[in-house]
PDB file of C-alpha atoms in Angstrom:
ATOM      1  CA  MET V   1       0.055   0.033  -0.120  1.00 56.00           C
ATOM      2  CA  ASP V   2       1.212   3.386  -0.734  1.00 88.00           C
ATOM      3  CA  LEU V   3       1.651   5.608   2.482  1.00 92.00           C
ATOM      4  CA  LEU V   4       1.200   9.015   0.337  1.00 94.00           C
ATOM      5  CA  SER V   5      -2.862   8.173  -0.137  1.00 94.00           C
ATOM      6  CA  PRO V   6      -3.726   7.967   3.553  1.00 95.00           C
ATOM      7  CA  LEU V   7      -1.528  10.733   4.591  1.00 96.00           C
ATOM      8  CA  LEU V   8      -3.323  12.912   1.972  1.00 96.00           C
ATOM      9  CA  LEU V   9      -6.635  11.941   3.129  1.00 96.00           C
ATOM     10  CA  LEU V  10      -5.579  12.768   6.665  1.00 96.00           C
ATOM     11  CA  MET V  11      -4.345  16.348   5.573  1.00 96.00           C
ATOM     12  CA  VAL V  12      -7.990  16.876   3.470  1.00 96.00           C
ATOM     13  CA  ALA V  13      -9.824  15.957   6.842  1.00 96.00           C
ATOM     14  CA  ASN V  14      -7.911  18.074   8.695  1.00 94.00           C
ATOM     15  CA  GLY V  15      -7.434  21.085   6.430  1.00 93.00           C
ATOM     16  CA  ALA V  16     -11.193  21.336   5.020  1.00 95.00           C
ATOM     17  CA  PRO V  17     -12.212  23.057   8.199  1.00 94.00           C
ATOM     18  CA  VAL V  18      -9.953  25.587   7.883  1.00 90.00           C
ATOM     19  CA  VAL V  19     -10.196  26.166   4.022  1.00 92.00           C
ATOM     20  CA  THR V  20     -13.970  26.294   4.645  1.00 93.00           C
ATOM     21  CA  ALA V  21     -13.424  28.832   7.640  1.00 90.00           C
ATOM     22  CA  LEU V  22     -11.165  31.351   5.275  1.00 88.00           C
ATOM     23  CA  LEU V  23     -14.002  30.609   2.141  1.00 92.00           C
ATOM     24  CA  LEU V  24     -17.123  31.437   4.431  1.00 92.00           C
ATOM     25  CA  LYS V  25     -15.811  33.728   6.837  1.00 88.00           C
ATOM     26  CA  ASN V  26     -18.404  33.901   9.685  1.00 88.00           C
ATOM     27  CA  ARG V  27     -21.293  32.548   7.709  1.00 89.00           C
ATOM     28  CA  PHE V  28     -22.689  28.856   9.198  1.00 88.00           C
ATOM     29  CA  ASN V  29     -19.910  29.122  12.244  1.00 88.00           C
ATOM     30  CA  GLN V  30     -22.023  27.832  14.810  1.00 91.00           C
ATOM     31  CA  PRO V  31     -19.903  26.392  17.804  1.00 93.00           C
ATOM     32  CA  LEU V  32     -20.404  22.439  18.276  1.00 93.00           C
ATOM     33  CA  ASP V  33     -20.283  23.091  21.623  1.00 94.00           C
ATOM     34  CA  GLY V  34     -23.332  25.915  21.904  1.00 93.00           C
ATOM     35  CA  ASN V  35     -20.811  27.584  23.877  1.00 92.00           C
ATOM     36  CA  LEU V  36     -21.126  25.341  26.747  1.00 93.00           C
ATOM     37  CA  HIS V  37     -18.590  26.354  29.498  1.00 93.00           C
ATOM     38  CA  LEU V  38     -17.603  23.644  31.918  1.00 93.00           C
ATOM     39  CA  PRO V  39     -17.330  24.255  35.902  1.00 93.00           C
ATOM     40  CA  ASP V  40     -13.545  24.964  35.141  1.00 91.00           C
ATOM     41  CA  GLY V  41     -14.662  28.102  33.450  1.00 90.00           C
ATOM     42  CA  TYR V  42     -13.538  26.789  30.223  1.00 91.00           C
ATOM     43  CA  PRO V  43     -15.722  26.001  27.017  1.00 92.00           C
ATOM     44  CA  LEU V  44     -15.993  22.203  26.513  1.00 93.00           C
ATOM     45  CA  PHE V  45     -14.241  22.475  23.031  1.00 93.00           C
ATOM     46  CA  GLY V  46     -14.116  26.384  22.133  1.00 89.00           C
ATOM     47  CA  ALA V  47     -15.698  28.708  19.457  1.00 89.00           C
ATOM     48  CA  SER V  48     -13.306  27.367  16.398  1.00 89.00           C
ATOM     49  CA  LYS V  49     -14.879  23.991  16.791  1.00 93.00           C
ATOM     50  CA  THR V  50     -17.636  24.247  14.581  1.00 94.00           C
ATOM     51  CA  ILE V  51     -20.121  22.381  12.884  1.00 95.00           C
ATOM     52  CA  ARG V  52     -19.418  23.929   9.242  1.00 96.00           C
ATOM     53  CA  GLY V  53     -15.999  22.304  10.132  1.00 95.00           C
ATOM     54  CA  ILE V  54     -17.292  19.148  11.082  1.00 96.00           C
ATOM     55  CA  VAL V  55     -19.477  18.732   8.155  1.00 97.00           C
ATOM     56  CA  ALA V  56     -16.850  20.332   5.782  1.00 97.00           C
ATOM     57  CA  ALA V  57     -14.173  17.309   6.869  1.00 97.00           C
ATOM     58  CA  LEU V  58     -16.699  14.859   6.377  1.00 97.00           C
ATOM     59  CA  LEU V  59     -17.626  15.789   3.189  1.00 98.00           C
ATOM     60  CA  ALA V  60     -14.358  16.725   1.701  1.00 98.00           C
ATOM     61  CA  THR V  61     -12.808  13.467   2.924  1.00 97.00           C
ATOM     62  CA  ALA V  62     -15.662  11.511   1.659  1.00 98.00           C
ATOM     63  CA  PHE V  63     -15.601  13.087  -1.774  1.00 98.00           C
ATOM     64  CA  ILE V  64     -12.129  12.952  -2.227  1.00 97.00           C
ATOM     65  CA  ALA V  65     -11.208   9.102  -0.664  1.00 97.00           C
ATOM     66  CA  PRO V  66     -11.930   7.841  -4.387  1.00 97.00           C
ATOM     67  CA  LEU V  67      -9.284   9.815  -5.961  1.00 96.00           C
ATOM     68  CA  PHE V  68      -6.979   7.742  -3.063  1.00 94.00           C
ATOM     69  CA  ASN V  69      -8.847   4.340  -4.096  1.00 92.00           C
ATOM     70  CA  PHE V  70     -10.662   4.463  -0.903  1.00 94.00           C
ATOM     71  CA  SER V  71     -14.695   4.195  -0.880  1.00 95.00           C
ATOM     72  CA  PHE V  72     -16.476   6.951  -0.215  1.00 96.00           C
ATOM     73  CA  ILE V  73     -17.563   5.904   3.323  1.00 96.00           C
ATOM     74  CA  THR V  74     -14.045   5.089   4.106  1.00 95.00           C
ATOM     75  CA  GLY V  75     -13.320   8.680   3.213  1.00 96.00           C
ATOM     76  CA  ALA V  76     -16.389   9.871   5.576  1.00 97.00           C
ATOM     77  CA  LEU V  77     -14.997   7.888   8.500  1.00 96.00           C
ATOM     78  CA  VAL V  78     -11.463   9.016   8.212  1.00 97.00           C
ATOM     79  CA  GLY V  79     -13.238  12.599   8.220  1.00 97.00           C
ATOM     80  CA  PHE V  80     -15.310  11.300  11.442  1.00 97.00           C
ATOM     81  CA  TRP V  81     -12.223   9.942  13.192  1.00 97.00           C
ATOM     82  CA  ALA V  82     -10.183  12.744  12.687  1.00 97.00           C
ATOM     83  CA  MET V  83     -12.467  15.161  13.706  1.00 97.00           C
ATOM     84  CA  VAL V  84     -13.005  12.987  17.003  1.00 97.00           C
ATOM     85  CA  GLY V  85      -9.567  13.464  17.468  1.00 96.00           C
ATOM     86  CA  ASP V  86      -9.457  17.061  17.001  1.00 94.00           C
ATOM     87  CA  LEU V  87     -12.316  17.661  19.222  1.00 96.00           C
ATOM     88  CA  LEU V  88     -10.249  15.382  21.805  1.00 95.00           C
ATOM     89  CA  SER V  89      -7.686  17.654  21.377  1.00 93.00           C
ATOM     90  CA  SER V  90      -9.407  20.902  21.780  1.00 92.00           C
ATOM     91  CA  PHE V  91     -10.836  19.236  24.642  1.00 94.00           C
ATOM     92  CA  ILE V  92      -7.666  18.543  26.645  1.00 93.00           C
ATOM     93  CA  LYS V  93      -6.386  21.727  26.005  1.00 91.00           C
ATOM     94  CA  ARG V  94      -9.204  23.789  27.321  1.00 90.00           C
ATOM     95  CA  ARG V  95      -8.888  21.584  30.195  1.00 91.00           C
ATOM     96  CA  LEU V  96      -5.221  22.885  30.742  1.00 89.00           C
ATOM     97  CA  GLY V  97      -5.986  26.279  30.253  1.00 86.00           C
ATOM     98  CA  ARG V  98      -4.952  27.079  26.952  1.00 82.00           C
ATOM     99  CA  GLN V  99      -6.678  29.695  24.645  1.00 74.00           C
ATOM    100  CA  PRO V 100      -7.685  28.717  21.554  1.00 67.00           C
ATOM    101  CA  SER V 101      -5.791  31.513  19.751  1.00 58.00           C
ATOM    102  CA  SER V 102      -2.488  30.479  21.689  1.00 58.00           C
ATOM    103  CA  ALA V 103      -2.975  26.763  22.321  1.00 62.00           C
ATOM    104  CA  HIS V 104      -0.521  25.265  19.523  1.00 76.00           C
ATOM    105  CA  MET V 105       0.929  22.379  21.325  1.00 84.00           C
ATOM    106  CA  PRO V 106       2.837  19.892  19.270  1.00 83.00           C
ATOM    107  CA  GLY V 107       2.041  16.291  19.486  1.00 85.00           C
ATOM    108  CA  LEU V 108      -1.305  16.880  21.136  1.00 90.00           C
ATOM    109  CA  ASP V 109      -2.509  19.210  17.807  1.00 86.00           C
ATOM    110  CA  HIS V 110      -1.645  16.120  15.408  1.00 90.00           C
ATOM    111  CA  ILE V 111      -1.469  12.891  17.002  1.00 93.00           C
ATOM    112  CA  PRO V 112      -5.115  11.900  18.011  1.00 95.00           C
ATOM    113  CA  GLU V 113      -6.280  13.488  14.707  1.00 94.00           C
ATOM    114  CA  ALA V 114      -3.772  11.242  12.557  1.00 95.00           C
ATOM    115  CA  LEU V 115      -4.168   8.321  15.172  1.00 95.00           C
ATOM    116  CA  LEU V 116      -7.885   7.343  15.956  1.00 96.00           C
ATOM    117  CA  PRO V 117      -8.773   7.258  11.671  1.00 96.00           C
ATOM    118  CA  LEU V 118      -5.964   5.339  11.461  1.00 95.00           C
ATOM    119  CA  CYS V 119      -6.047   2.703  14.392  1.00 93.00           C
ATOM    120  CA  PHE V 120      -9.887   2.328  13.214  1.00 90.00           C
ATOM    121  CA  LEU V 121      -9.328   1.914   9.289  1.00 88.00           C
ATOM    122  CA  TRP V 122      -5.795   0.323   9.187  1.00 86.00           C
ATOM    123  CA  SER V 123      -7.188  -2.831   8.071  1.00 85.00           C
ATOM    124  CA  GLN V 124      -9.637  -1.147   5.426  1.00 84.00           C
ATOM    125  CA  MET V 125      -6.706   0.788   4.446  1.00 86.00           C
ATOM    126  CA  LEU V 126      -4.381  -2.417   4.305  1.00 87.00           C
ATOM    127  CA  LEU V 127      -1.755  -0.795   6.554  1.00 92.00           C
ATOM    128  CA  SER V 128       0.672  -2.488   8.723  1.00 92.00           C
ATOM    129  CA  TRP V 129       1.422  -1.023  12.470  1.00 92.00           C
ATOM    130  CA  PRO V 130       4.812   0.401  11.141  1.00 94.00           C
ATOM    131  CA  GLU V 131       3.160   1.850   8.581  1.00 94.00           C
ATOM    132  CA  VAL V 132       0.579   3.716  10.708  1.00 94.00           C
ATOM    133  CA  ALA V 133       3.080   4.633  12.652  1.00 95.00           C
ATOM    134  CA  LEU V 134       5.100   6.146   9.787  1.00 96.00           C
ATOM    135  CA  ILE V 135       2.116   8.079   8.757  1.00 96.00           C
ATOM    136  CA  ILE V 136       1.267   9.692  12.351  1.00 96.00           C
ATOM    137  CA  LEU V 137       5.048  11.028  11.930  1.00 96.00           C
ATOM    138  CA  ALA V 138       5.039  12.187   8.354  1.00 96.00           C
ATOM    139  CA  PHE V 139       1.191  14.136   9.532  1.00 96.00           C
ATOM    140  CA  THR V 140       3.017  15.229  12.597  1.00 95.00           C
ATOM    141  CA  LEU V 141       6.058  17.110  10.618  1.00 94.00           C
ATOM    142  CA  LEU V 142       4.303  18.377   7.732  1.00 94.00           C
ATOM    143  CA  ASP V 143       1.300  20.020   9.878  1.00 90.00           C
ATOM    144  CA  LEU V 144       4.161  21.509  11.914  1.00 91.00           C
ATOM    145  CA  PHE V 145       5.837  22.742   8.799  1.00 91.00           C
ATOM    146  CA  LEU V 146       2.764  23.914   7.392  1.00 88.00           C
ATOM    147  CA  TRP V 147       1.794  25.928  10.760  1.00 83.00           C
ATOM    148  CA  PHE V 148       5.152  27.251  11.047  1.00 86.00           C
ATOM    149  CA  LEU V 149       4.860  28.416   6.788  1.00 87.00           C
ATOM    150  CA  LEU V 150       1.472  30.143   7.629  1.00 80.00           C
ATOM    151  CA  ASN V 151       2.454  31.847  10.730  1.00 78.00           C
ATOM    152  CA  ARG V 152       5.167  33.307   9.100  1.00 81.00           C
ATOM    153  CA  LEU V 153       3.131  34.620   5.808  1.00 80.00           C
ATOM    154  CA  TYR V 154       0.468  35.709   8.294  1.00 73.00           C
ATOM    155  CA  SER V 155       3.249  37.670  10.173  1.00 77.00           C
ATOM    156  CA  LEU V 156       4.892  38.910   6.500  1.00 76.00           C
ATOM    157  CA  PHE V 157       1.494  40.147   5.582  1.00 76.00           C
ATOM    158  CA  HIS V 158       0.162  41.826   8.712  1.00 73.00           C
ATOM    159  CA  SER V 159       3.339  43.486   9.842  1.00 69.00           C
ATOM    160  CA  ARG V 160       3.275  45.975   6.948  1.00 59.00           C
TER     161      ARG V 160
END
């Protein structure tokens, strides 16, 4: 099995909410947690975790999956489990008191959203466990690089 296809599908799942937010701005951006705050005073997930983002991830991965020789259903499941991992990360970060705008935490921001889809779908994707580990490592490194690059570009364009 080529490792690039599952890696790209994970990137689509995790990038779709961001791209959708850029395209739609504030339209349809209802927080998934309904702005619920827990007794610790922090939100359940935070305002950046929206119904729109979940739907975008599910639809994008479902429709892109056949291009990578995965079924529509497998694609939707990758999107689903990636978003469950992302929500888990956000939940943990909010419990640690981290605010969404400054809460980038390498590892916690990457591993759950790659690990969960691959754990639940590794047999459908015909992956071995060493391949799963390699994809998670590649996803983490690629996502960190993109995060660094986008922050640099943002700083460059907003410092003028």
